[in-house]
Every structure is written in structure tokens, then in C-alpha cells.
Amino acid sequence: MSVQLGNDFRYLASQMLQCEPDVAWPAREEAAAGYVAAASIAYKTYQVQEQLKLQSIFAETNHFADLSEDQEYQRAESAVAELLHLCTDGQPLVDDHLYHELVGALVETVSVLAVDSVLAMEDITEVESQRIESLMKGLESMQRLFRNDNLQLSSVATFAPHWLKMCYTTELLVSDRHI
């Protein structure tokens, strides 16, 4: 709802500026700026709401702790699927750049939570390591949300700085098992 409201405010601002553009009308520019500011607030509200949802979903996984239990692992798999759905949910509602900013903040939240949780574990069994790797690989599929059609490159690290740390953590788990 917040994203749609933000889109409406952006639309109203653009329409106001197109209304008799040759006539100087300071109130028009002021009102348009107010709509742009309201759109920013609406988008920020959406971002905060979604980050809170992500944190709640991630908390349900017991922060990837004790994944040796099948029930805990299945709960974590469901949470990762829900996170992926949450991140793709708003895509058709906004332009690409704004979408990348909004989802980038969500991906950053997930990356930080995942890495911090894994690094806080004192002892990781081989089974847990494999399961964490599987979950992290699932999270890494969010990279496709940041593909640039022109370059075929992902810009996820631009919008989620901890993304690379999460990818490296996964690689460390894999390499540690092969030593």
C-alpha cells in the first residue's frame, strides 16, 4: 500500500509540473516538491515495514542455529522461500532504480542477519554446514533481482554492501568442509 501511495504522490507531482509549464507559479513548484517528499516518506515506510517483516521471518528460523534438526531446517527453508517472495513482491510497482533501492535495503538486512548468525555459532557440524550452505545459496538467488539487462551483470553489492560478505561466508563453509 505504501508503494502505491508513493507512486500516486510521484504522479501528482509530475502532473502538477506539467500544468501550464510556461506560467510561473511558485505554489505549483512548492506543492510538487511536497508530493515528492511525501512519496519519499511512503517509500521509506514501505522499506521499514518490509525490514521488520524480514527480521521477524528470520527470527523464526532461530537464526540458523541447530539446523541438525529436520524440523528446524524445514522451517528455515520455508523462511528463505518467504524472504525471496517478499523481495520480489514489489517489483512490478515501481521503476527499476527505486525497486533496486528498496529491495537492496531488504537484501542488506538479510545479508547482515545471516552472516552475523553464522559467525556467532561456536561449533558447526558438517550437517549444519551443508544446510547453512543450502540456505545461503537460496538467499544468493536474490542476485537475479539486480540484473541489468544491458550488461547481464548484477548490481546487488551496490545496493546491499554486505552481500559479498554473505557470499564469502558461504564459500568459507564449503571450503572448510573440504579441508
mmCIF file of N, CA and C in Angstrom, residues 40-143:
data_model
loop_
_atom_site.group_PDB
_atom_site.id
_atom_site.type_symbol
_atom_site.label_atom_id
_atom_site.label_comp_id
_atom_site.label_asym_id
_atom_site.label_seq_id
_atom_site.Cartn_x
_atom_site.Cartn_y
_atom_site.Cartn_z
ATOM 1 N N SER A 40 8.655 10.045 -0.982
ATOM 2 C CA SER A 40 9.847 9.513 -0.312
ATOM 3 C C SER A 40 9.499 8.921 1.049
ATOM 4 N N ILE A 41 8.635 9.595 1.768
ATOM 5 C CA ILE A 41 8.210 9.091 3.079
ATOM 6 C C ILE A 41 7.448 7.773 2.919
ATOM 7 N N ALA A 42 6.580 7.711 1.922
ATOM 8 C CA ALA A 42 5.808 6.482 1.693
ATOM 9 C C ALA A 42 6.734 5.318 1.349
ATOM 10 N N TYR A 43 7.732 5.568 0.498
ATOM 11 C CA TYR A 43 8.675 4.507 0.133
ATOM 12 C C TYR A 43 9.508 4.075 1.341
ATOM 13 N N LYS A 44 9.912 5.036 2.153
ATOM 14 C CA LYS A 44 10.695 4.715 3.351
ATOM 15 C C LYS A 44 9.849 3.901 4.337
ATOM 16 N N THR A 45 8.584 4.243 4.451
ATOM 17 C CA THR A 45 7.673 3.489 5.315
ATOM 18 C C THR A 45 7.579 2.045 4.848
ATOM 19 N N TYR A 46 7.444 1.858 3.542
ATOM 20 C CA TYR A 46 7.399 0.507 2.969
ATOM 21 C C TYR A 46 8.677 -0.252 3.314
ATOM 22 N N GLN A 47 9.795 0.415 3.128
ATOM 23 C CA GLN A 47 11.096 -0.208 3.379
ATOM 24 C C GLN A 47 11.211 -0.656 4.844
ATOM 25 N N VAL A 48 10.832 0.187 5.762
ATOM 26 C CA VAL A 48 10.912 -0.145 7.188
ATOM 27 C C VAL A 48 9.964 -1.297 7.522
ATOM 28 N N GLN A 49 8.745 -1.257 6.991
ATOM 29 C CA GLN A 49 7.784 -2.335 7.244
ATOM 30 C C GLN A 49 8.324 -3.676 6.749
ATOM 31 N N GLU A 50 8.892 -3.673 5.553
ATOM 32 C CA GLU A 50 9.410 -4.914 4.980
ATOM 33 C C GLU A 50 10.635 -5.406 5.756
ATOM 34 N N GLN A 51 11.482 -4.494 6.212
ATOM 35 C CA GLN A 51 12.641 -4.903 7.008
ATOM 36 C C GLN A 51 12.196 -5.549 8.321
ATOM 37 N N LEU A 52 11.163 -5.004 8.929
ATOM 38 C CA LEU A 52 10.634 -5.605 10.161
ATOM 39 C C LEU A 52 10.072 -6.997 9.893
ATOM 40 N N LYS A 53 9.392 -7.160 8.751
ATOM 41 C CA LYS A 53 8.886 -8.484 8.380
ATOM 42 C C LYS A 53 10.039 -9.462 8.206
ATOM 43 N N LEU A 54 11.092 -9.007 7.511
ATOM 44 C CA LEU A 54 12.254 -9.873 7.288
ATOM 45 C C LEU A 54 12.883 -10.299 8.608
ATOM 46 N N GLN A 55 13.031 -9.365 9.505
ATOM 47 C CA GLN A 55 13.629 -9.691 10.802
ATOM 48 C C GLN A 55 12.766 -10.688 11.564
ATOM 49 N N SER A 56 11.463 -10.531 11.466
ATOM 50 C CA SER A 56 10.548 -11.459 12.125
ATOM 51 C C SER A 56 10.638 -12.850 11.499
ATOM 52 N N ILE A 57 10.669 -12.905 10.177
ATOM 53 C CA ILE A 57 10.784 -14.187 9.472
ATOM 54 C C ILE A 57 12.095 -14.862 9.839
ATOM 55 N N PHE A 58 13.162 -14.091 9.847
ATOM 56 C CA PHE A 58 14.475 -14.661 10.147
ATOM 57 C C PHE A 58 14.537 -15.137 11.595
ATOM 58 N N ALA A 59 13.891 -14.429 12.491
ATOM 59 C CA ALA A 59 13.875 -14.840 13.901
ATOM 60 C C ALA A 59 13.185 -16.193 14.064
ATOM 61 N N GLU A 60 12.197 -16.470 13.203
ATOM 62 C CA GLU A 60 11.501 -17.755 13.261
ATOM 63 C C GLU A 60 12.418 -18.925 12.913
ATOM 64 N N THR A 61 13.508 -18.658 12.218
ATOM 65 C CA THR A 61 14.443 -19.728 11.854
ATOM 66 C C THR A 61 15.403 -20.027 12.990
ATOM 67 N N ASN A 62 15.234 -19.344 14.102
ATOM 68 C CA ASN A 62 16.154 -19.480 15.234
ATOM 69 C C ASN A 62 17.569 -19.079 14.805
ATOM 70 N N HIS A 63 17.612 -18.138 13.877
ATOM 71 C CA HIS A 63 18.872 -17.580 13.366
ATOM 72 C C HIS A 63 19.835 -18.661 12.872
ATOM 73 N N PHE A 64 19.294 -19.634 12.155
ATOM 74 C CA PHE A 64 20.074 -20.730 11.553
ATOM 75 C C PHE A 64 20.770 -21.597 12.597
ATOM 76 N N ALA A 65 20.410 -21.437 13.866
ATOM 77 C CA ALA A 65 21.037 -22.249 14.912
ATOM 78 C C ALA A 65 20.377 -23.624 14.954
ATOM 79 N N ASP A 66 21.163 -24.626 15.227
ATOM 80 C CA ASP A 66 20.700 -26.004 15.394
ATOM 81 C C ASP A 66 19.919 -26.511 14.184
ATOM 82 N N LEU A 67 20.517 -26.399 13.027
ATOM 83 C CA LEU A 67 19.885 -26.894 11.808
ATOM 84 C C LEU A 67 20.060 -28.393 11.622
ATOM 85 N N SER A 68 20.643 -29.054 12.603
ATOM 86 C CA SER A 68 20.780 -30.508 12.509
ATOM 87 C C SER A 68 19.412 -31.178 12.656
ATOM 88 N N GLU A 69 18.475 -30.477 13.273
ATOM 89 C CA GLU A 69 17.105 -30.986 13.405
ATOM 90 C C GLU A 69 16.347 -30.726 12.107
ATOM 91 N N ASP A 70 15.696 -31.768 11.573
ATOM 92 C CA ASP A 70 14.971 -31.635 10.305
ATOM 93 C C ASP A 70 13.877 -30.574 10.373
ATOM 94 N N GLN A 71 13.170 -30.518 11.490
ATOM 95 C CA GLN A 71 12.085 -29.555 11.634
ATOM 96 C C GLN A 71 12.614 -28.117 11.581
ATOM 97 N N GLU A 72 13.726 -27.859 12.240
ATOM 98 C CA GLU A 72 14.330 -26.521 12.210
ATOM 99 C C GLU A 72 14.794 -26.172 10.799
ATOM 100 N N TYR A 73 15.377 -27.145 10.124
ATOM 101 C CA TYR A 73 15.861 -26.909 8.764
ATOM 102 C C TYR A 73 14.691 -26.613 7.825
ATOM 103 N N GLN A 74 13.603 -27.356 7.940
ATOM 104 C CA GLN A 74 12.435 -27.115 7.092
ATOM 105 C C GLN A 74 11.838 -25.739 7.371
ATOM 106 N N ARG A 75 11.829 -25.343 8.623
ATOM 107 C CA ARG A 75 11.347 -24.007 8.973
ATOM 108 C C ARG A 75 12.244 -22.941 8.336
ATOM 109 N N ALA A 76 13.555 -23.168 8.366
ATOM 110 C CA ALA A 76 14.498 -22.222 7.757
ATOM 111 C C ALA A 76 14.318 -22.179 6.241
ATOM 112 N N GLU A 77 14.102 -23.326 5.613
ATOM 113 C CA GLU A 77 13.861 -23.353 4.160
ATOM 114 C C GLU A 77 12.599 -22.568 3.808
ATOM 115 N N SER A 78 11.556 -22.744 4.590
ATOM 116 C CA SER A 78 10.311 -22.003 4.359
ATOM 117 C C SER A 78 10.536 -20.505 4.527
ATOM 118 N N ALA A 79 11.328 -20.141 5.512
ATOM 119 C CA ALA A 79 11.620 -18.720 5.747
ATOM 120 C C ALA A 79 12.393 -18.125 4.578
ATOM 121 N N VAL A 80 13.367 -18.857 4.045
ATOM 122 C CA VAL A 80 14.133 -18.364 2.897
ATOM 123 C C VAL A 80 13.201 -18.179 1.701
ATOM 124 N N ALA A 81 12.306 -19.131 1.466
ATOM 125 C CA ALA A 81 11.343 -19.003 0.368
ATOM 126 C C ALA A 81 10.447 -17.781 0.574
ATOM 127 N N GLU A 82 10.025 -17.558 1.813
ATOM 128 C CA GLU A 82 9.192 -16.398 2.122
ATOM 129 C C GLU A 82 9.964 -15.094 1.927
ATOM 130 N N LEU A 83 11.233 -15.091 2.295
ATOM 131 C CA LEU A 83 12.079 -13.911 2.082
ATOM 132 C C LEU A 83 12.196 -13.602 0.595
ATOM 133 N N LEU A 84 12.416 -14.630 -0.203
ATOM 134 C CA LEU A 84 12.534 -14.432 -1.648
ATOM 135 C C LEU A 84 11.234 -13.880 -2.215
ATOM 136 N N HIS A 85 10.119 -14.403 -1.749
ATOM 137 C CA HIS A 85 8.819 -13.915 -2.215
ATOM 138 C C HIS A 85 8.616 -12.455 -1.811
ATOM 139 N N LEU A 86 8.976 -12.137 -0.604
ATOM 140 C CA LEU A 86 8.828 -10.777 -0.094
ATOM 141 C C LEU A 86 9.641 -9.791 -0.936
ATOM 142 N N CYS A 87 10.833 -10.194 -1.335
ATOM 143 C CA CYS A 87 11.702 -9.311 -2.118
ATOM 144 C C CYS A 87 11.214 -9.141 -3.554
ATOM 145 N N THR A 88 10.501 -10.111 -4.090
ATOM 146 C CA THR A 88 10.019 -9.991 -5.468
ATOM 147 C C THR A 88 8.623 -9.392 -5.527
ATOM 148 N N ASP A 89 7.977 -9.266 -4.396
ATOM 149 C CA ASP A 89 6.590 -8.827 -4.337
ATOM 150 C C ASP A 89 6.368 -7.423 -4.900
ATOM 151 N N GLY A 90 7.254 -6.487 -4.636
ATOM 152 C CA GLY A 90 7.045 -5.104 -5.047
ATOM 153 C C GLY A 90 7.604 -4.752 -6.409
ATOM 154 N N GLN A 91 8.191 -5.707 -7.113
ATOM 155 C CA GLN A 91 8.884 -5.407 -8.362
ATOM 156 C C GLN A 91 8.020 -4.706 -9.409
ATOM 157 N N PRO A 92 6.809 -5.162 -9.669
ATOM 158 C CA PRO A 92 6.060 -4.507 -10.743
ATOM 159 C C PRO A 92 5.496 -3.135 -10.370
ATOM 160 N N LEU A 93 5.653 -2.716 -9.133
ATOM 161 C CA LEU A 93 5.010 -1.490 -8.673
ATOM 162 C C LEU A 93 5.823 -0.222 -8.893
ATOM 163 N N VAL A 94 7.134 -0.337 -9.038
ATOM 164 C CA VAL A 94 7.983 0.854 -9.139
ATOM 165 C C VAL A 94 9.003 0.685 -10.264
ATOM 166 N N ASP A 95 9.665 1.790 -10.616
ATOM 167 C CA ASP A 95 10.695 1.706 -11.651
ATOM 168 C C ASP A 95 11.912 0.940 -11.125
ATOM 169 N N ASP A 96 12.786 0.532 -12.043
ATOM 170 C CA ASP A 96 13.906 -0.343 -11.689
ATOM 171 C C ASP A 96 14.816 0.241 -10.611
ATOM 172 N N HIS A 97 15.189 1.509 -10.758
ATOM 173 C CA HIS A 97 16.132 2.089 -9.800
ATOM 174 C C HIS A 97 15.535 2.118 -8.388
ATOM 175 N N LEU A 98 14.305 2.573 -8.276
ATOM 176 C CA LEU A 98 13.658 2.619 -6.961
ATOM 177 C C LEU A 98 13.480 1.205 -6.414
ATOM 178 N N TYR A 99 13.117 0.274 -7.278
ATOM 179 C CA TYR A 99 12.978 -1.125 -6.848
ATOM 180 C C TYR A 99 14.298 -1.639 -6.288
ATOM 181 N N HIS A 100 15.394 -1.346 -6.992
ATOM 182 C CA HIS A 100 16.706 -1.799 -6.522
ATOM 183 C C HIS A 100 17.068 -1.162 -5.182
ATOM 184 N N GLU A 101 16.713 0.091 -4.991
ATOM 185 C CA GLU A 101 16.976 0.739 -3.703
ATOM 186 C C GLU A 101 16.163 0.098 -2.582
ATOM 187 N N LEU A 102 14.876 -0.117 -2.835
ATOM 188 C CA LEU A 102 14.008 -0.691 -1.807
ATOM 189 C C LEU A 102 14.406 -2.127 -1.478
ATOM 190 N N VAL A 103 14.583 -2.941 -2.509
ATOM 191 C CA VAL A 103 14.931 -4.346 -2.289
ATOM 192 C C VAL A 103 16.372 -4.468 -1.803
ATOM 193 N N GLY A 104 17.240 -3.564 -2.244
ATOM 194 C CA GLY A 104 18.623 -3.581 -1.771
ATOM 195 C C GLY A 104 18.694 -3.450 -0.261
ATOM 196 N N ALA A 105 17.846 -2.596 0.298
ATOM 197 C CA ALA A 105 17.812 -2.449 1.760
ATOM 198 C C ALA A 105 17.337 -3.742 2.423
ATOM 199 N N LEU A 106 16.393 -4.425 1.793
ATOM 200 C CA LEU A 106 15.914 -5.700 2.344
ATOM 201 C C LEU A 106 16.990 -6.771 2.249
ATOM 202 N N VAL A 107 17.658 -6.825 1.111
ATOM 203 C CA VAL A 107 18.730 -7.807 0.920
ATOM 204 C C VAL A 107 19.871 -7.527 1.891
ATOM 205 N N GLU A 108 20.152 -6.270 2.126
ATOM 206 C CA GLU A 108 21.187 -5.898 3.098
ATOM 207 C C GLU A 108 20.803 -6.406 4.490
ATOM 208 N N THR A 109 19.548 -6.231 4.859
ATOM 209 C CA THR A 109 19.072 -6.720 6.157
ATOM 210 C C THR A 109 19.272 -8.222 6.274
ATOM 211 N N VAL A 110 18.875 -8.956 5.236
ATOM 212 C CA VAL A 110 19.020 -10.415 5.236
ATOM 213 C C VAL A 110 20.490 -10.810 5.300
ATOM 214 N N SER A 111 21.321 -10.142 4.516
ATOM 215 C CA SER A 111 22.752 -10.471 4.481
ATOM 216 C C SER A 111 23.390 -10.295 5.855
ATOM 217 N N VAL A 112 23.103 -9.186 6.487
ATOM 218 C CA VAL A 112 23.677 -8.910 7.810
ATOM 219 C C VAL A 112 23.190 -9.945 8.828
ATOM 220 N N LEU A 113 21.889 -10.214 8.826
ATOM 221 C CA LEU A 113 21.343 -11.189 9.777
ATOM 222 C C LEU A 113 21.948 -12.573 9.563
ATOM 223 N N ALA A 114 22.051 -12.996 8.308
ATOM 224 C CA ALA A 114 22.571 -14.335 8.009
ATOM 225 C C ALA A 114 24.038 -14.456 8.405
ATOM 226 N N VAL A 115 24.846 -13.500 7.992
ATOM 227 C CA VAL A 115 26.281 -13.564 8.290
ATOM 228 C C VAL A 115 26.524 -13.482 9.797
ATOM 229 N N ASP A 116 25.878 -12.546 10.457
ATOM 230 C CA ASP A 116 26.068 -12.410 11.906
ATOM 231 C C ASP A 116 25.668 -13.686 12.643
ATOM 232 N N SER A 117 24.589 -14.305 12.198
ATOM 233 C CA SER A 117 24.133 -15.543 12.846
ATOM 234 C C SER A 117 25.133 -16.669 12.664
ATOM 235 N N VAL A 118 25.637 -16.822 11.450
ATOM 236 C CA VAL A 118 26.591 -17.901 11.179
ATOM 237 C C VAL A 118 27.897 -17.656 11.926
ATOM 238 N N LEU A 119 28.376 -16.427 11.908
ATOM 239 C CA LEU A 119 29.639 -16.127 12.581
ATOM 240 C C LEU A 119 29.531 -16.243 14.104
ATOM 241 N N ALA A 120 28.328 -16.111 14.639
ATOM 242 C CA ALA A 120 28.139 -16.227 16.090
ATOM 243 C C ALA A 120 28.139 -17.681 16.567
ATOM 244 N N MET A 121 28.006 -18.618 15.641
ATOM 245 C CA MET A 121 27.996 -20.033 16.024
ATOM 246 C C MET A 121 29.394 -20.467 16.427
ATOM 247 N N GLU A 122 29.471 -21.183 17.535
ATOM 248 C CA GLU A 122 30.780 -21.626 18.019
ATOM 249 C C GLU A 122 31.229 -22.913 17.355
ATOM 250 N N ASP A 123 30.305 -23.819 17.152
ATOM 251 C CA ASP A 123 30.660 -25.103 16.561
ATOM 252 C C ASP A 123 29.600 -25.454 15.524
ATOM 253 N N ILE A 124 30.035 -25.690 14.304
ATOM 254 C CA ILE A 124 29.116 -26.018 13.223
ATOM 255 C C ILE A 124 29.446 -27.432 12.747
ATOM 256 N N THR A 125 28.466 -28.318 12.870
ATOM 257 C CA THR A 125 28.683 -29.691 12.409
ATOM 258 C C THR A 125 28.668 -29.719 10.886
ATOM 259 N N GLU A 126 29.087 -30.834 10.319
ATOM 260 C CA GLU A 126 29.104 -30.955 8.860
ATOM 261 C C GLU A 126 27.691 -30.871 8.288
ATOM 262 N N VAL A 127 26.744 -31.504 8.958
ATOM 263 C CA VAL A 127 25.349 -31.456 8.502
ATOM 264 C C VAL A 127 24.841 -30.013 8.538
ATOM 265 N N GLU A 128 25.108 -29.322 9.637
ATOM 266 C CA GLU A 128 24.689 -27.922 9.738
ATOM 267 C C GLU A 128 25.369 -27.077 8.672
ATOM 268 N N SER A 129 26.628 -27.328 8.433
ATOM 269 C CA SER A 129 27.365 -26.585 7.421
ATOM 270 C C SER A 129 26.726 -26.764 6.045
ATOM 271 N N GLN A 130 26.371 -27.993 5.711
ATOM 272 C CA GLN A 130 25.730 -28.257 4.421
ATOM 273 C C GLN A 130 24.372 -27.567 4.339
ATOM 274 N N ARG A 131 23.641 -27.604 5.419
ATOM 275 C CA ARG A 131 22.313 -26.991 5.417
ATOM 276 C C ARG A 131 22.397 -25.466 5.378
ATOM 277 N N ILE A 132 23.342 -24.912 6.110
ATOM 278 C CA ILE A 132 23.535 -23.458 6.059
ATOM 279 C C ILE A 132 23.940 -23.051 4.650
ATOM 280 N N GLU A 133 24.839 -23.823 4.057
ATOM 281 C CA GLU A 133 25.256 -23.539 2.681
ATOM 282 C C GLU A 133 24.050 -23.550 1.748
ATOM 283 N N SER A 134 23.193 -24.543 1.891
ATOM 284 C CA SER A 134 21.998 -24.642 1.054
ATOM 285 C C SER A 134 21.091 -23.422 1.232
ATOM 286 N N LEU A 135 20.893 -23.009 2.473
ATOM 287 C CA LEU A 135 20.057 -21.837 2.748
ATOM 288 C C LEU A 135 20.684 -20.564 2.190
ATOM 289 N N MET A 136 21.992 -20.427 2.370
ATOM 290 C CA MET A 136 22.693 -19.233 1.868
ATOM 291 C C MET A 136 22.648 -19.198 0.339
ATOM 292 N N LYS A 137 22.773 -20.354 -0.296
ATOM 293 C CA LYS A 137 22.672 -20.409 -1.765
ATOM 294 C C LYS A 137 21.276 -19.966 -2.198
ATOM 295 N N GLY A 138 20.262 -20.361 -1.413
ATOM 296 C CA GLY A 138 18.908 -19.896 -1.698
ATOM 297 C C GLY A 138 18.810 -18.384 -1.605
ATOM 298 N N LEU A 139 19.437 -17.823 -0.582
ATOM 299 C CA LEU A 139 19.449 -16.366 -0.437
ATOM 300 C C LEU A 139 20.225 -15.712 -1.574
ATOM 301 N N GLU A 140 21.289 -16.375 -2.016
ATOM 302 C CA GLU A 140 22.097 -15.820 -3.100
ATOM 303 C C GLU A 140 21.315 -15.721 -4.404
ATOM 304 N N SER A 141 20.223 -16.471 -4.515
ATOM 305 C CA SER A 141 19.416 -16.372 -5.733
ATOM 306 C C SER A 141 18.757 -14.993 -5.858
ATOM 307 N N MET A 142 18.772 -14.210 -4.773
ATOM 308 C CA MET A 142 18.242 -12.847 -4.848
ATOM 309 C C MET A 142 19.069 -11.980 -5.786
ATOM 310 N N GLN A 143 20.258 -12.445 -6.116
ATOM 311 C CA GLN A 143 21.127 -11.690 -7.015
ATOM 312 C C GLN A 143 20.443 -11.434 -8.356
#
